[in-house]
Coordinates of C-alpha atoms in Angstrom, one line a residue:
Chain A
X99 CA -32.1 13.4 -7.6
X100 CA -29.7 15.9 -6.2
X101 CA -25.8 15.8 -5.6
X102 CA -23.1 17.5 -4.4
X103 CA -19.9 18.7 -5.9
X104 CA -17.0 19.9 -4.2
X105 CA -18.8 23.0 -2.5
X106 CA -22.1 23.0 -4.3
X107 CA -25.8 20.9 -4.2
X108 CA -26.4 20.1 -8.0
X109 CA -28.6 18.5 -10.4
X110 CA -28.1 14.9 -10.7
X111 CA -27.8 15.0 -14.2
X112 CA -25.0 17.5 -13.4
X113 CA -23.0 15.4 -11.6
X114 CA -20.1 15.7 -14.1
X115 CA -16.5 14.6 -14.1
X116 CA -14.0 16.4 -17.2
X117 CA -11.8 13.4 -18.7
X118 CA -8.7 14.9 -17.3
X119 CA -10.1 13.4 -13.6
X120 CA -7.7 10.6 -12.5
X121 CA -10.8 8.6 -11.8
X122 CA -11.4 8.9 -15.5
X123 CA -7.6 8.9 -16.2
X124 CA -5.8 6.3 -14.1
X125 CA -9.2 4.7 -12.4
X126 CA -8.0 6.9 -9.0
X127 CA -10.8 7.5 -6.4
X128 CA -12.2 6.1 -3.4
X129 CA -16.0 6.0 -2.4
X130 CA -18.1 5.0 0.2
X131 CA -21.7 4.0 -0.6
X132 CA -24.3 4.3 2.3
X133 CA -28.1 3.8 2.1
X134 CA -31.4 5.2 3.9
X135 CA -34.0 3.3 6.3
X136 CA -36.6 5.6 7.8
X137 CA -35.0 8.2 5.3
X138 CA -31.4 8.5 7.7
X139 CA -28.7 7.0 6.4
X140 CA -27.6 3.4 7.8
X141 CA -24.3 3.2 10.2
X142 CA -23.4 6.7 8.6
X143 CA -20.5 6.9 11.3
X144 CA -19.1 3.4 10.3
X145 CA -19.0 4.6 6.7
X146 CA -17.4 8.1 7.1
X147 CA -14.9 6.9 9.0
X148 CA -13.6 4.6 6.1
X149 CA -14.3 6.8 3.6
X150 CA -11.5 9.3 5.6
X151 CA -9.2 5.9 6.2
X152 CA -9.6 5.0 2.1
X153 CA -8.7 8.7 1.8
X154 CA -6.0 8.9 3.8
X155 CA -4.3 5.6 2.3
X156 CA -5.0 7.4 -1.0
X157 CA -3.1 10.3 0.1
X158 CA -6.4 12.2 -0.9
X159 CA -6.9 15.2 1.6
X160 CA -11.0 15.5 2.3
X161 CA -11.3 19.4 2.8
X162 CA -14.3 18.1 4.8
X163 CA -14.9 17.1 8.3
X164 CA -17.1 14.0 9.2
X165 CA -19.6 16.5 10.6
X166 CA -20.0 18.3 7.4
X167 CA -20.6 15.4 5.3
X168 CA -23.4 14.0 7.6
X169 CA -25.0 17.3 7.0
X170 CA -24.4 17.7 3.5
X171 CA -26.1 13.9 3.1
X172 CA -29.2 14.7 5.7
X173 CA -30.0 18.0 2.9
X174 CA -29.4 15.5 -0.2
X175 CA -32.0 13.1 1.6
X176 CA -34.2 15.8 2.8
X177 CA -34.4 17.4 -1.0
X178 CA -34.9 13.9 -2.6
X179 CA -38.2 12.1 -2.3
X180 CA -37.2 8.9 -1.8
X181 CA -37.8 6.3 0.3
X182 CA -35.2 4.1 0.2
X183 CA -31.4 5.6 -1.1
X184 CA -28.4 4.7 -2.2
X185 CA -25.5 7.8 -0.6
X186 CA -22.1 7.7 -3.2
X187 CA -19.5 9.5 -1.1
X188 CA -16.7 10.0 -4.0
X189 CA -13.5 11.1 -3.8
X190 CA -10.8 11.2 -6.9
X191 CA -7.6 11.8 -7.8
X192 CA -8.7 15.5 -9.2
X193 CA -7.7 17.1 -12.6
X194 CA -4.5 15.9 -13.0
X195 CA -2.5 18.3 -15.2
X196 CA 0.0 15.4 -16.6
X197 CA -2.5 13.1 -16.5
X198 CA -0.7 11.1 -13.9
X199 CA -0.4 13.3 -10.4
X200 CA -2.7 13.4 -8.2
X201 CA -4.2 17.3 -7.7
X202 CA -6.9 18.7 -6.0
X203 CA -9.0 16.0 -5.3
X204 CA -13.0 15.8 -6.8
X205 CA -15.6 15.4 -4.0
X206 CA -18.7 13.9 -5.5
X207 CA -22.0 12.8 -3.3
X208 CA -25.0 11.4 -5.0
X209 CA -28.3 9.8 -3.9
X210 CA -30.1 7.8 -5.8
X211 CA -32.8 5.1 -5.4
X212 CA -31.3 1.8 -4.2
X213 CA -32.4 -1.4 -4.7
X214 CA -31.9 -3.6 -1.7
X215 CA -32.3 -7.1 -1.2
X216 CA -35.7 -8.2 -0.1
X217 CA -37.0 -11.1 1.9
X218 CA -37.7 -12.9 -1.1
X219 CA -34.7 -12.5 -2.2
X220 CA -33.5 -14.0 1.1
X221 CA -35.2 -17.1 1.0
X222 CA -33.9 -17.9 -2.7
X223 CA -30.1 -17.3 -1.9
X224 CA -27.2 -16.8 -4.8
X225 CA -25.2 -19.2 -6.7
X226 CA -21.6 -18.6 -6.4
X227 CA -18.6 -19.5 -8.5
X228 CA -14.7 -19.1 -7.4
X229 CA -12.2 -17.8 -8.7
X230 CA -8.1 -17.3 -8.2
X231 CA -7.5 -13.1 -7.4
X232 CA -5.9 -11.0 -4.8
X233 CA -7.6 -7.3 -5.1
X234 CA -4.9 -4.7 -5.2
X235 CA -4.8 -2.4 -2.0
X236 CA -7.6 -4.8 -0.5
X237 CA -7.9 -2.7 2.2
X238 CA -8.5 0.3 1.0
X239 CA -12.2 1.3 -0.7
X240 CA -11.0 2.2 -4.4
X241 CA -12.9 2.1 -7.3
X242 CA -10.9 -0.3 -8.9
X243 CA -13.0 -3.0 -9.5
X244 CA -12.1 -3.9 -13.0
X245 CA -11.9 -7.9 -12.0
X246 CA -15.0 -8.0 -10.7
X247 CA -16.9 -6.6 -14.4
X248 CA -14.7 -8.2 -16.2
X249 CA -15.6 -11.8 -14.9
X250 CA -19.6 -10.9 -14.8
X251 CA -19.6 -13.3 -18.6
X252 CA -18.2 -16.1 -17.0
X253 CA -20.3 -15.6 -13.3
X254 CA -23.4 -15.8 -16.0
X255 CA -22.1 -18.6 -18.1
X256 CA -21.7 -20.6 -15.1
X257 CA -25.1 -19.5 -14.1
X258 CA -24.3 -18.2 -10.9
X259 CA -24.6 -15.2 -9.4
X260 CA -21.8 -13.9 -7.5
X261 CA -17.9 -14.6 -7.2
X262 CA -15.9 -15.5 -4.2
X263 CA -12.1 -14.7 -4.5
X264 CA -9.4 -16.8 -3.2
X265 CA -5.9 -16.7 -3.0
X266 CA -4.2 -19.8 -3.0
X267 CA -7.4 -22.0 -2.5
X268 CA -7.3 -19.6 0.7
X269 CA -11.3 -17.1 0.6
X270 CA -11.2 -13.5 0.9
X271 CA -14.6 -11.9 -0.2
X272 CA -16.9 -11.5 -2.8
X273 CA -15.7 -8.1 -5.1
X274 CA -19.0 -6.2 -3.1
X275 CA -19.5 -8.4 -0.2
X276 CA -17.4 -10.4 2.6
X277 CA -18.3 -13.9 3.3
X278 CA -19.2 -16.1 6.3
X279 CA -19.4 -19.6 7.2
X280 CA -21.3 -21.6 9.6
X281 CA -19.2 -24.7 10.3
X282 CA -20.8 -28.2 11.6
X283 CA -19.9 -27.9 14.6
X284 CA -21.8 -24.5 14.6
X285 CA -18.7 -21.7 15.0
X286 CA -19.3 -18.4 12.7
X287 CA -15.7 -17.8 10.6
X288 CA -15.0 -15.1 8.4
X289 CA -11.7 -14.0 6.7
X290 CA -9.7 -11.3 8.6
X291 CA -7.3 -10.0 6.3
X292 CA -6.5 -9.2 2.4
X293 CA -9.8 -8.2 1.9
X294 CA -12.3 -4.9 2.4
X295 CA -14.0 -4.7 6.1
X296 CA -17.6 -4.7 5.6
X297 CA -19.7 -2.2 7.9
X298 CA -23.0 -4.8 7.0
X299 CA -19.6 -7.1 8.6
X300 CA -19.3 -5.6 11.7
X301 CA -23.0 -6.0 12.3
X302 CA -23.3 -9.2 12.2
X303 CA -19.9 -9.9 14.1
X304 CA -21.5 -7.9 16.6
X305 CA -24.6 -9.7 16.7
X306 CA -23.3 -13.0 16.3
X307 CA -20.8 -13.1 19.8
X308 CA -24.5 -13.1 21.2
X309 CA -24.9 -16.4 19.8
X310 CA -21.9 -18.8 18.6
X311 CA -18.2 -19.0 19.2
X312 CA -16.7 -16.3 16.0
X313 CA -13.1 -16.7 14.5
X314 CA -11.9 -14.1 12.6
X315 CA -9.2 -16.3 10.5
X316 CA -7.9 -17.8 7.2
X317 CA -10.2 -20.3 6.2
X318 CA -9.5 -22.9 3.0
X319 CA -11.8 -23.1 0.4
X320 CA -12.0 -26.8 1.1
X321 CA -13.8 -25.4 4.7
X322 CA -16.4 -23.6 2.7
X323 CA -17.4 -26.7 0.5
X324 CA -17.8 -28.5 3.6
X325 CA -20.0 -25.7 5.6
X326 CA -23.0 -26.3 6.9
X327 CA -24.2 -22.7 5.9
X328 CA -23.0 -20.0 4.2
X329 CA -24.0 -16.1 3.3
X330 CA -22.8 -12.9 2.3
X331 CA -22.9 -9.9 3.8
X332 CA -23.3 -5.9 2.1
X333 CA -25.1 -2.4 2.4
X334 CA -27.6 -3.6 -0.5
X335 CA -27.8 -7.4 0.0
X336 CA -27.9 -7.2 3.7
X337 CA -27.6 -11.2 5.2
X338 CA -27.8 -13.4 1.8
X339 CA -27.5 -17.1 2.1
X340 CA -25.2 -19.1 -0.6
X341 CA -27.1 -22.0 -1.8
X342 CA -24.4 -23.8 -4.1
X343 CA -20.3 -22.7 -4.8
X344 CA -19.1 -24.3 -7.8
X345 CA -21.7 -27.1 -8.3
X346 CA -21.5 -27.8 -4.2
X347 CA -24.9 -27.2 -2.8
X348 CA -24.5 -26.0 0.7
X349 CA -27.1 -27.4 4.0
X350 CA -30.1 -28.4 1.8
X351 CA -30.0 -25.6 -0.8
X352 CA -31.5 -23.3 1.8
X353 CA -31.0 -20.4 4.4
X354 CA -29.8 -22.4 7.6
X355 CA -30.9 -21.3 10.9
X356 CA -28.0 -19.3 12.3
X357 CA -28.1 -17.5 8.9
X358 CA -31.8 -16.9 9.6
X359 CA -31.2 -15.9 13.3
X360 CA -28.6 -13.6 12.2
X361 CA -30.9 -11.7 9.4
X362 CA -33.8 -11.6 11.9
X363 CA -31.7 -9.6 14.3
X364 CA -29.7 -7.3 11.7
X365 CA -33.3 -6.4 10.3
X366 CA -34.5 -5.7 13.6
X367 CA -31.4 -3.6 14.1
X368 CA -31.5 -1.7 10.8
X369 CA -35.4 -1.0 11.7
X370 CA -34.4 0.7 15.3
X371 CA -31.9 3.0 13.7
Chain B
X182 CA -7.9 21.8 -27.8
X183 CA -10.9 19.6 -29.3
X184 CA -12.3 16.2 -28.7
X185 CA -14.8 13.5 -30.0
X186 CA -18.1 12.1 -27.6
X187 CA -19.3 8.6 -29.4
X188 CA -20.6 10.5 -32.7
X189 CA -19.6 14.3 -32.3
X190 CA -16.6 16.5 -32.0
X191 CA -17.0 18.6 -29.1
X192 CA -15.2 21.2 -27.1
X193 CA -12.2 20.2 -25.0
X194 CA -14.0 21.3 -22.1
X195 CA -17.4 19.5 -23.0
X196 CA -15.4 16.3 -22.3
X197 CA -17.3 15.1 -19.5
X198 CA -18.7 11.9 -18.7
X199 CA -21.7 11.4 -16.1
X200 CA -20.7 9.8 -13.0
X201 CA -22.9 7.0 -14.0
X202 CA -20.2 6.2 -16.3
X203 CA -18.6 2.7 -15.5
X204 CA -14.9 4.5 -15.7
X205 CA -15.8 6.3 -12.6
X206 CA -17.9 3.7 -10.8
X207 CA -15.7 0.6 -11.3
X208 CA -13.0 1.7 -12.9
X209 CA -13.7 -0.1 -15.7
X210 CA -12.5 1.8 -19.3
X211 CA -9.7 0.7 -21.8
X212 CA -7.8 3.1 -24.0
X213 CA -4.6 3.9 -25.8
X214 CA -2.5 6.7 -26.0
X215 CA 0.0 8.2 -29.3
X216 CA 1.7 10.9 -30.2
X217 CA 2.0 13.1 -33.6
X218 CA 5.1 13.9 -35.3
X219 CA 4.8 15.5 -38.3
X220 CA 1.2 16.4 -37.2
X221 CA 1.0 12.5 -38.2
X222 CA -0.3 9.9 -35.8
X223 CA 2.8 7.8 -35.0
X224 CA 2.0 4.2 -35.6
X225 CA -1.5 4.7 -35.4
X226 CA -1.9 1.6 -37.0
X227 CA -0.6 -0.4 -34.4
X228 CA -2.0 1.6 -32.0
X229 CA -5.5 1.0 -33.2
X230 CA -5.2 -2.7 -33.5
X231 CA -4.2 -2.5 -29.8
X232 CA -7.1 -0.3 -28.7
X233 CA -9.5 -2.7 -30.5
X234 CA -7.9 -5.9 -28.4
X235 CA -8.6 -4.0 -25.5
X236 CA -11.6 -3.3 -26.2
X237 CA -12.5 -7.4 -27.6
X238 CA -10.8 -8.3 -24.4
X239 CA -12.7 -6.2 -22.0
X240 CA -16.1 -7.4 -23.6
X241 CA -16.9 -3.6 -24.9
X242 CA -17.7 -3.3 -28.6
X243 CA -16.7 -0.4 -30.5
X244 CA -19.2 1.1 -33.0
X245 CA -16.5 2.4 -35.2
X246 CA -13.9 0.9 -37.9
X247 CA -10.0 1.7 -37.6
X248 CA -10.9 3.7 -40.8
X249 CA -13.3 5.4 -39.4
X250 CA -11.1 6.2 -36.0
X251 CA -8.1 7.5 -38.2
X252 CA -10.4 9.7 -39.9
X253 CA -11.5 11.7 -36.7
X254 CA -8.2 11.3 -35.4
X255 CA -7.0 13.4 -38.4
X256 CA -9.2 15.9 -37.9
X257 CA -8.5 16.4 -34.4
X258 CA -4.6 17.3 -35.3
X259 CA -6.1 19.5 -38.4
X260 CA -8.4 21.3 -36.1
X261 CA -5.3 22.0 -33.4
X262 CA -2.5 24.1 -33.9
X263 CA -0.5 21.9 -31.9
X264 CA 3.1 21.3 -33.2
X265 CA 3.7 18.1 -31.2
X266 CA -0.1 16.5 -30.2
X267 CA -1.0 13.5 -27.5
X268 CA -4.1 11.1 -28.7
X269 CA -6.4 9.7 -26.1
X270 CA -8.7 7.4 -27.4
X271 CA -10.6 6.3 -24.7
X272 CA -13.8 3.5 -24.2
X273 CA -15.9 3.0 -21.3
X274 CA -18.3 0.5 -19.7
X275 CA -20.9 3.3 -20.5
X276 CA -23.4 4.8 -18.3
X277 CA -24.9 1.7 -16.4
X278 CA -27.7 1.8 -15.4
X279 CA -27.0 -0.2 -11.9
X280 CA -23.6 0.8 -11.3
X281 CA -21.9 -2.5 -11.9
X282 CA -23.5 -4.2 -15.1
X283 CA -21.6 -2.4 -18.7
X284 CA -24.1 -0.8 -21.1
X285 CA -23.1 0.9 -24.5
X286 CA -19.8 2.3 -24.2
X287 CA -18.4 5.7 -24.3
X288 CA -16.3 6.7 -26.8
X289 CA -14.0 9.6 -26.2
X290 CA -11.4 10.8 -28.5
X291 CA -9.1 14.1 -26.8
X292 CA -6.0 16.1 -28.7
X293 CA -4.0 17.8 -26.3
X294 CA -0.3 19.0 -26.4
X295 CA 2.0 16.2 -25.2
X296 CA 5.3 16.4 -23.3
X297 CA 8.2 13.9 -24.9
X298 CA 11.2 13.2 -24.0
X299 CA 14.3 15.6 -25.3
X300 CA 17.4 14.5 -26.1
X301 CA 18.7 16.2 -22.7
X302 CA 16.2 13.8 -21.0
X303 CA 17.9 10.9 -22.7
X304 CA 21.2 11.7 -21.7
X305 CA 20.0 12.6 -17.8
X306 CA 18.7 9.2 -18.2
X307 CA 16.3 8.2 -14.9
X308 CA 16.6 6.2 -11.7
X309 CA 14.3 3.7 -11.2
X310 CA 13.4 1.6 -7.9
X311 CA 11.8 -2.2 -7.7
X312 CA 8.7 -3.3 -6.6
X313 CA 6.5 -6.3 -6.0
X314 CA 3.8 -6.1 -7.9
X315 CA 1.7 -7.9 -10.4
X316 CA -0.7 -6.0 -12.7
X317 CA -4.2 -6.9 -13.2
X318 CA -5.1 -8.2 -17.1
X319 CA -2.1 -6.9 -18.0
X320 CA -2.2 -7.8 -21.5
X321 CA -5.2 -5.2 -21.7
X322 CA -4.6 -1.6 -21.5
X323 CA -7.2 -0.8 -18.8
X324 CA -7.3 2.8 -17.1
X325 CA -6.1 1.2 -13.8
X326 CA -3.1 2.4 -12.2
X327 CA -4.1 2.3 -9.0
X328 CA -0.9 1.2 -7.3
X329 CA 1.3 3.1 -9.8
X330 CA -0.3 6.2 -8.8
X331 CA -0.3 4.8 -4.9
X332 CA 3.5 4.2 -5.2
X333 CA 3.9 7.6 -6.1
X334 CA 4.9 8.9 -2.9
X335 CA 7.4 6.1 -2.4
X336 CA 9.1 6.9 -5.3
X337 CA 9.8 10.4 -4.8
X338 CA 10.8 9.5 -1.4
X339 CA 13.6 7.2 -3.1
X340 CA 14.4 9.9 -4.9
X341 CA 13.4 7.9 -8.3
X342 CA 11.6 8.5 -11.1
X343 CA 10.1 5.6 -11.9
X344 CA 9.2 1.9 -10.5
X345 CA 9.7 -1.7 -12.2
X346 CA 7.7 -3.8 -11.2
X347 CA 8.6 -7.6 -10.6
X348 CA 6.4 -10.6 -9.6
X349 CA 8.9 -13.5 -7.6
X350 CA 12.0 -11.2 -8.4
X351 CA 11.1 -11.7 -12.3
X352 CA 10.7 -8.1 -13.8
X353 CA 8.0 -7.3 -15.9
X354 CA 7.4 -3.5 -16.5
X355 CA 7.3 0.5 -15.5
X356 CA 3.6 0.9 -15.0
X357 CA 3.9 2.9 -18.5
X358 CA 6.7 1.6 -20.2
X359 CA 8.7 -1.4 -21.3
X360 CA 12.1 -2.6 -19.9
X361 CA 15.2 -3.5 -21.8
X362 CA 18.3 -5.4 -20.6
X363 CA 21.4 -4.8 -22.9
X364 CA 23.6 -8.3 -21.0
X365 CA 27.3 -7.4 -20.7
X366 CA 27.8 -10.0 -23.6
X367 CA 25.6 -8.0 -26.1
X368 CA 22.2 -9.6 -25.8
X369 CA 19.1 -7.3 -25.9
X370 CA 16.5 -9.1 -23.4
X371 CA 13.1 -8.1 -22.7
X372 CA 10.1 -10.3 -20.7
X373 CA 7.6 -11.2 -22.9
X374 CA 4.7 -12.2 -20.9
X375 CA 2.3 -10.2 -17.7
X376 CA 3.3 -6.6 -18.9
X377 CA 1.3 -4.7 -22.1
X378 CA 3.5 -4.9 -25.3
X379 CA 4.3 -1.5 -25.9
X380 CA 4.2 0.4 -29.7
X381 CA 7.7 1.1 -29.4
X382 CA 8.6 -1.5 -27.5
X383 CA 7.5 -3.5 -31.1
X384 CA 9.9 -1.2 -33.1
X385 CA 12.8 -1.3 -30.9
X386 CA 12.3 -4.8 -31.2
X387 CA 12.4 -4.4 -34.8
X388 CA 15.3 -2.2 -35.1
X389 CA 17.2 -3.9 -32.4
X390 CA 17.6 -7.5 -34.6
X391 CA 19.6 -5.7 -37.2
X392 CA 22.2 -5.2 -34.4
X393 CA 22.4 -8.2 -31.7
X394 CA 20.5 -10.9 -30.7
X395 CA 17.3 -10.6 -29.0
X396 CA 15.6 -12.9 -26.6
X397 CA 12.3 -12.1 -25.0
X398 CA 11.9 -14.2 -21.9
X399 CA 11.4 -13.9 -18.2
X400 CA 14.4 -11.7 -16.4
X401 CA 15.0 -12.4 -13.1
X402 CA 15.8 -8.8 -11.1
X403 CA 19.5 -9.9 -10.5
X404 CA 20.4 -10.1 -14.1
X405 CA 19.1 -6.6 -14.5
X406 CA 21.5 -5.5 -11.3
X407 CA 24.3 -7.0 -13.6
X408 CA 23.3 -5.7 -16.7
X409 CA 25.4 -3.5 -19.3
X410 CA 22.7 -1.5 -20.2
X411 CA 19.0 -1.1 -19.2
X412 CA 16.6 1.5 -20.6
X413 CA 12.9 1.6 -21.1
X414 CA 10.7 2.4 -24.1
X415 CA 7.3 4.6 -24.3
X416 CA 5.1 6.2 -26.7
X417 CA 5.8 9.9 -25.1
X418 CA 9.8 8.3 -23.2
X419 CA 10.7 6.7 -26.6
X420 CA 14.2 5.3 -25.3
X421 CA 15.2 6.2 -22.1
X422 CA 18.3 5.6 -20.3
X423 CA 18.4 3.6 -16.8
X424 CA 20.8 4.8 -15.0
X425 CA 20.3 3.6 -11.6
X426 CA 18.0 0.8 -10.2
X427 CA 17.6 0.6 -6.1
X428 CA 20.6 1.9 -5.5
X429 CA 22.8 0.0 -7.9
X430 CA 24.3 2.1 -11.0
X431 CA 23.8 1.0 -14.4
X432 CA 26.6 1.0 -16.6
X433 CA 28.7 4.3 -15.8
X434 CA 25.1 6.1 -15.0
X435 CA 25.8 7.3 -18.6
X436 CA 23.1 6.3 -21.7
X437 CA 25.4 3.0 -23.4
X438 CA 26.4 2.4 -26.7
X439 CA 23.8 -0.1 -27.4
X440 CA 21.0 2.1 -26.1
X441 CA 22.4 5.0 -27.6
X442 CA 22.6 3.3 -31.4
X443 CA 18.9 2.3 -30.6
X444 CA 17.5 5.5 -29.6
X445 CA 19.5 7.2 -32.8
X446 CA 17.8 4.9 -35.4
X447 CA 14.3 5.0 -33.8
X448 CA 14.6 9.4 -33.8
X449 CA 15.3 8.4 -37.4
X450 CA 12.4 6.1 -37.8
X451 CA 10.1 8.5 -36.4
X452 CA 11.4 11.8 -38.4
X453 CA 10.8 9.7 -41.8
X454 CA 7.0 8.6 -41.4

C-alpha cells in the first residue's frame, strides 16, 4: 500500500499527519474517495472535480491540477497489487500555527483495498432507521462526519443498518449515501438540495431518464413510508435496495424491479469503463 | 516541547497519528484544552471531569484515571521550560480499521506555549458579528469547528474578531467561548443550554453571585443589542470585553464596570491557585 504526500509517493504506513493539522485540530479537511474496476479508477473526472469545488468552498488552494492527480492516482494503482481499491484524495486545513488558521494545506492520497458491495449483498438490502439532522456545509465534502459515528449505537440497537437524515420530517441522505424512491405510480425521486451530490447519483439519474419520469425534489418522509421501492446509492454500495425504514417494510421486503433494472445497467456501466 | 501517545511520552514532533485515525477520517475526536499559571494546571480538575463527559458521551473509553492524567500532565510542565503552558488532551476514535466503525482510542497529551490574553487585550476589547448557526452535540467538546473555521473569512471581511452564534435569534456561543450579558439594570445573563459550559465560564459564574444576580436562560439577540455590558469568557480569553456586535456599540466600546470588577477578581483567583 503506497500514498502520496504533498509532493512525495510514501509508504502507507507513513502516511502521517503531526497533531497540529487542522484536520486533527478543528476536524478541517475535505476528501474525495474513488475506487478501481479493471484497476482504473471509477468516474475519476466526476470525483476531481468535487474534490476542487469541496476545496474551493473550503478556501483550501490545491497546488495541483486535475491532470496531475489523475496521474499521481494511475502510479499509486500501478505500484499497488490490488484488484479492487479504495483512492482517498485528502486535503486539510495544514499545520495551523495557532491552532485555528488555516495554512498550507496537507495533500494526502491513499489506496487501499475496498470492500464493495456485492451481489449478495444486493439481494439482501439494508435496514434503515431515521433520524432528525441537517449536516453542516451539506454541500461541501468535509470530513465532518461526527453525527453519523456517533449514532452507529443506536443504528445497531435498532438493528438496522444505515440512517436516513431528515429535516423537518423532510429526507436528505444517508451520512455516505443519497437516497431514491420508486413511487407507485412508478416516477424515480430523489432529494435535490441540503445534501452531498453523489457521483454513484448522477449515474443512475443518468440511467434512469432512459426509463421513468425523474423529479429531483423535496420529498416527505411520509412519501418514503409509502414507496413502492427504495435504495441507496454510493462508490462502495453501488445500487442497495432498503428493505424496512423504521419498522416499515418497503414492496415485499425485497429489491423491486426498477431498482433491479437500475443496478443491472450501472453494473454494466461500471464494467465498460 | 513534549507530549504523551496512549502509554509514552514522546517528542513534540513524534505527535503524529496515522491517517487511519478516526480524527482525520470522520472527524471524530473529543478533547479539552487549559492553561498553566504558576506552572500549575488551572482548574484541571474541572477540566478533567469535562474531558471524561466527552469522552462517556462520545462512546470512547479512556484507559486512564483523572489521577493518573494529572500525573502526566505534571510532568509535561516539569519537563518544559515554558513560563505560561497550553494543555491539549486529546482522544480519538482510534485507528479503524474500516474507516467509519471506532476502535481503541488515541490518547494524546501535547504541552506547548500558549498565547493569553493581556490586560491591553482586555481593554481593546473585540468586535464580534452574529450568525445563524447551531452546533452539533454541543454539550460535547468534539474537534469540530468546521463552520467556525469556514466563517473565518467572513469575519475578517466584517472586520470582527469573533462570531456569536444564534439559533432563531437566541444566542448561544463564540465557537470557543462563552457569552455574557451585563442588562442595563444590573443583571448578569448567560444561555444555559446548546453551547459547551465553559471552565471559566463556571467561575465567573461563581464570582459573579457575590455581586448581582445571575440568571442563565435563553437570550434573544436583541437584548444583547440593548445590553450594558457584554463580554465573553475562555480558558486562554479569560474575560474579554465586547465592544461592538454587527455594527452596534456596546456600552461606550469601553470594557464596563461590571465586566471590569469580574475580570479583576478572576486575575486574582487565578494568581492565588
Amino acid at each position: 500500500m503506497s500514498a502520496y504526500f504533498n509532493d512525495t509517493f510514501i509508504a502507507g504506513e507513513e502516511s502521517k499527519l503531526h497533531v497540529a493539522d487542522l484536520s486533527i485540530q478543528r476536524g478541517y479537511a475535505v476528501f474525495d474517495f474513488c475506487r478501481t474496476v479493471n484497476r482504473k479508477p471509477l468516474f475519476i473526472n466526476d470525483h476531481l472535480e468535487r474534490f476542487f469545488a469541496s476545496a474551493a468552498a473550503m478556501h483550501l488552494p490545491v497546488n495541483k491540477t486535475k491532470e496531475e492527480l489523475i496521474h499521481i492516482i494511475g502510479q499509486l494503482i500501478q505500484q499497488s497489487s490490488l484488484p479492487e481499491a479504495g483512492i482517498r484524495i485528502m486535503l486539510t486545513g495544514g499545520y495551523s500555527p495557532d491552532t485555528y488558521t488555516p495554512a498550507v494545506p496537507n495533500l494526502l492520497i491513499t489506496c487501499n483495498p475496498v470492500k464493495t458491495a456485492t451481489e449478495a449483498d444486493f439481494e439482501k438490502g439494508v435496514s434503515v432507521i431515521s433520524f432528525e439532522h441537517q449536516r453542516e456545509l451539506p454541500h461541501i465534502k468535509t470530513i465532518n462526519y461526527t453525527m453519523a459515528v456517533w449514532l452507529q449505537p443506536l443504528v445497531k440497537e435498532k438493528k438496522a443498518d444505515d440512517v436516513l437524515y431528515h429535516h423537518n420530517k423532510i429526507i436528505t441522505e444517508f451520512p455516505r449515501s443519497n437516497v431514491f424512491v420508486v413511487t407507485k405510480d412508478n416516477r424515480l425521486l430523489t432529494p435535490a438540495r441540503n445534501m452531498l451530490k453523489g457521483i454513484t447519483r448522477k449515474q443512475v439519474l443518468s440511467l434512469a431518464a432512459a426509463i421513468l419520469p425523474v423529479e429531483e425534489r423535496d420529498i416527505h418522509r411520509e412519501e418514503v413510508y409509502e414507496a413502492a421501492e427504495l435504495f441507496l446509492t454510493s462508490t462502495s454500495k453501488k445500487l442497495m435496495p432498503v428493505v424496512r425504514i423504521d419498522d416499515i417494510v418497503i414492496g415485499e421486503g425485497k429489491p423491486g424491479v426498477i431498482t433491479r433494472e437500475l443496478y443491472r445497467r450501472f453494473l454494466e456501466k461500471e464494467k465498460n469503463q
